Coordinates of C-alpha atoms in Angstrom, one line a residue:
X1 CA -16.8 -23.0 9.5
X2 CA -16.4 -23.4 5.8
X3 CA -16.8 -20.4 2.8
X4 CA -16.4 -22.4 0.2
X5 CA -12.6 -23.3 0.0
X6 CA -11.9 -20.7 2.7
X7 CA -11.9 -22.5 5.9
X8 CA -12.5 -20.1 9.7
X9 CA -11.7 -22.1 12.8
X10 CA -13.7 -19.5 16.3
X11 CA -12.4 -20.1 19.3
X12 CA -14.8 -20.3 22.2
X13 CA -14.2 -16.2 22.4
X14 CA -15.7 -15.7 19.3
X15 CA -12.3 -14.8 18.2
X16 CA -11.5 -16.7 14.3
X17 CA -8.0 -17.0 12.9
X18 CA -6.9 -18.6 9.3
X19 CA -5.2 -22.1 9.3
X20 CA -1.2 -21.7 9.5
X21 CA 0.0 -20.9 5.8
X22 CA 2.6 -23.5 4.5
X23 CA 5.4 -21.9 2.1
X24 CA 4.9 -23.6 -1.2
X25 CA 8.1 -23.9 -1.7
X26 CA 11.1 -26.5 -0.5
X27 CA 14.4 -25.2 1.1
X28 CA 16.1 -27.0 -1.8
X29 CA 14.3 -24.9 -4.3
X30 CA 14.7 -21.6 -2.7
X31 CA 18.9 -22.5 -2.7
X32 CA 18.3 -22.9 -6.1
X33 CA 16.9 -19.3 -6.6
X34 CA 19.2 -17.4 -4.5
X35 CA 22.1 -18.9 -6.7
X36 CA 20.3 -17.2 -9.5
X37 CA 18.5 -14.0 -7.9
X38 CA 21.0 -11.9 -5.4
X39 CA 19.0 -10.9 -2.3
X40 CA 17.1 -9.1 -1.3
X41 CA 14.2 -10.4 -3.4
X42 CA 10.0 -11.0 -3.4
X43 CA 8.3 -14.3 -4.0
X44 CA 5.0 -14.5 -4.4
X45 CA 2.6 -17.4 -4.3
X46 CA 0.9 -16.9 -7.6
X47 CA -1.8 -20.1 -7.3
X48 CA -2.5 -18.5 -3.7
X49 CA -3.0 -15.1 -4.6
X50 CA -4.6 -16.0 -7.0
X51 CA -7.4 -18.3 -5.2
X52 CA -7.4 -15.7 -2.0
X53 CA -8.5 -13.3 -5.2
X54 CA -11.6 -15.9 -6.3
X55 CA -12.4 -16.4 -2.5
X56 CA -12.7 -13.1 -1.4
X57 CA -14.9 -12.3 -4.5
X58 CA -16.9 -15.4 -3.9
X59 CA -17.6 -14.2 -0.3
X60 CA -19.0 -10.9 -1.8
X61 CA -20.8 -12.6 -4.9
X62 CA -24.3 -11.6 -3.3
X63 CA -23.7 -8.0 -4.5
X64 CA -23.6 -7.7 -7.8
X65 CA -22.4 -4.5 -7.9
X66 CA -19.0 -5.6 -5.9
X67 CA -16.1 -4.5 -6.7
X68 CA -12.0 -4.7 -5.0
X69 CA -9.9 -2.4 -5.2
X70 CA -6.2 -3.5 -4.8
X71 CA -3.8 -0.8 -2.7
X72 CA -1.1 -0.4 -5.3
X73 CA 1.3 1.7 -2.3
X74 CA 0.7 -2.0 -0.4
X75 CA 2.7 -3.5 -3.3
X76 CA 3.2 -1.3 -6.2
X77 CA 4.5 -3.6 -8.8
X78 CA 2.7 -4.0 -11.9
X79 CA 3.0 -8.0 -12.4
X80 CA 0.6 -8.5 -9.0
X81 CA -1.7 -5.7 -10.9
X82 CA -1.9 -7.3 -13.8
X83 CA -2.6 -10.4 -11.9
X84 CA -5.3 -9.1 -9.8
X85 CA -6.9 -7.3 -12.6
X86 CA -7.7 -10.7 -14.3
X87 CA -9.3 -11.6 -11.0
X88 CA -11.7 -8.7 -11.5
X89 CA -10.2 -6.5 -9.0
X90 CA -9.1 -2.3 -9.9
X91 CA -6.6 -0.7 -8.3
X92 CA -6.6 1.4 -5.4
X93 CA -4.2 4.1 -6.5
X94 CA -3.3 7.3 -3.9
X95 CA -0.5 9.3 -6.0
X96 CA 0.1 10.3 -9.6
X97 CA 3.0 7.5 -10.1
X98 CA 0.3 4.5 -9.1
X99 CA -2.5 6.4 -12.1
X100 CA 0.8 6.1 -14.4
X101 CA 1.2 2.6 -12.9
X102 CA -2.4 1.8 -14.1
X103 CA -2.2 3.0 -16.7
X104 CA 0.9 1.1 -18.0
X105 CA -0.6 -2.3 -16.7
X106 CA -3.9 -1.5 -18.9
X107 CA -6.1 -0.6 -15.5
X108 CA -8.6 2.6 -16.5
X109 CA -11.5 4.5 -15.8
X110 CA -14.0 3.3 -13.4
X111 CA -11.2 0.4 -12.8
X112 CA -9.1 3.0 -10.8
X113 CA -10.5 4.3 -7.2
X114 CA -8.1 7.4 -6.6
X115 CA -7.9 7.7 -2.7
X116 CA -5.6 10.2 -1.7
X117 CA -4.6 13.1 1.3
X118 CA -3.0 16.3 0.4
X119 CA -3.3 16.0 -3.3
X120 CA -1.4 18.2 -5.8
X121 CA -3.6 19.9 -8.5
X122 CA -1.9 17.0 -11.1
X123 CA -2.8 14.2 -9.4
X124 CA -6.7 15.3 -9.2
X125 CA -6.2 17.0 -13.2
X126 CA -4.5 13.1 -13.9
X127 CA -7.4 11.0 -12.2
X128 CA -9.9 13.5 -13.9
X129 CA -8.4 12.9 -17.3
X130 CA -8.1 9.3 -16.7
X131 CA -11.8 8.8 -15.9
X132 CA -11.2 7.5 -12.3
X133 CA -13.2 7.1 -9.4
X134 CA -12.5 10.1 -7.1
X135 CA -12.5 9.1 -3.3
X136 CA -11.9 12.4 -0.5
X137 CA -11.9 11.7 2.8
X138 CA -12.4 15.1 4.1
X139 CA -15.2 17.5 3.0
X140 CA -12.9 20.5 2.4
X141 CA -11.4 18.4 -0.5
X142 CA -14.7 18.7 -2.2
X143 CA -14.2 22.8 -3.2
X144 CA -10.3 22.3 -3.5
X145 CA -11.1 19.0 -6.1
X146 CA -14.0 21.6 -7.9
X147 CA -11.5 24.4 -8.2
X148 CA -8.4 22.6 -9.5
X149 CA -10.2 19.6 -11.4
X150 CA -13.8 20.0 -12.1
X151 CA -15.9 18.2 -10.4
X152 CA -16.6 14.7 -11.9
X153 CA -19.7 12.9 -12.7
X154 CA -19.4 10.6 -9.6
X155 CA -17.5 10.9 -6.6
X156 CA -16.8 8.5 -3.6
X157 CA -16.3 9.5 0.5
X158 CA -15.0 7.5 2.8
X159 CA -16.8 8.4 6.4
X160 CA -15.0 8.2 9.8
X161 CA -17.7 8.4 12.4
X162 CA -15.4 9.1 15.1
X163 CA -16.6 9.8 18.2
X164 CA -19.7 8.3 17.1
X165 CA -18.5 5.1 16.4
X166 CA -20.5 2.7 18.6
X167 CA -19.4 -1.4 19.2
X168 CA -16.6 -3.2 16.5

């Protein structure tokens, strides 16, 4: 099945899985970095971030009001935020270091969704002052967030239906 460049091969289960990545890289040129760069060390595949970016907002491009928001704690470093913010995407920030993180890699306001458990006073006074999208998870976070923070013009829940979860 093709999405554009993004190509989903079902099995007969209805099950789908991603053709196998190739590294973009030969084994010469990653001798040639470690004599550089001491290990441990990241690489990432720019190009395919990059295009997994424009594919994955392509596949949404019927909402017009879509928007990603990249988990900074899955990789907090601030050249893949820059990156993904010229893709269109925010950042998905869950602790007062990831707001400063924003911050310093010029992501603001309704660019930043702020999901986080057990939050400090700062952290909500810091997301509130930075114009960010508030997201609780639980409603007793709603009186704690009024008390400590204000309450902000719009606010975001994430719902866990539990028990009442039905099918995938």
């Amino acid at each position: 099945m093709f999405y554009g460049d993004l190509v989903i091969v079902k099995f007969p289960s209805g099950d789908a899985y991603m053709p196998e990545k190739q590294i973009p890289f030969t084994k010469k040129q990653i001798e040639k970095i470690l004599e550089k760069y001491p290990t441990p060390f990241h690489i990432y595949d720019e190009r395919a971030i990059r295009e997994n970016a424009r594919v994955f907002t392509k596949a949404f491009s019927w909402n017009k009001g879509f928007k990603e928001f990249f988990a900074v704690k899955a990789a907090p470093n601030p050249y893949l935020m820059k990156m993904l913010h010229t893709e269109g995407f925010g950042a998905d920030c869950s602790s007062l270091a990831e707001l400063m993180m924003a911050k310093k890699t010029g992501i603001t306001g309704a660019e930043i969704m702020f999901s986080s458990n057990d939050t400090p006073a700062e952290d909500f006074l810091l997301a509130q002052k930075m114009k960010a999208m508030i997201n609780l998870d639980d409603l007793s976070h709603i009186e704690y967030l009024e008390k400590v923070a204000g309450m902000p013009p719009l606010i975001c829940f994430r719902y866990n239906p539990g028990p009442l979860k039905k099918g995938n």
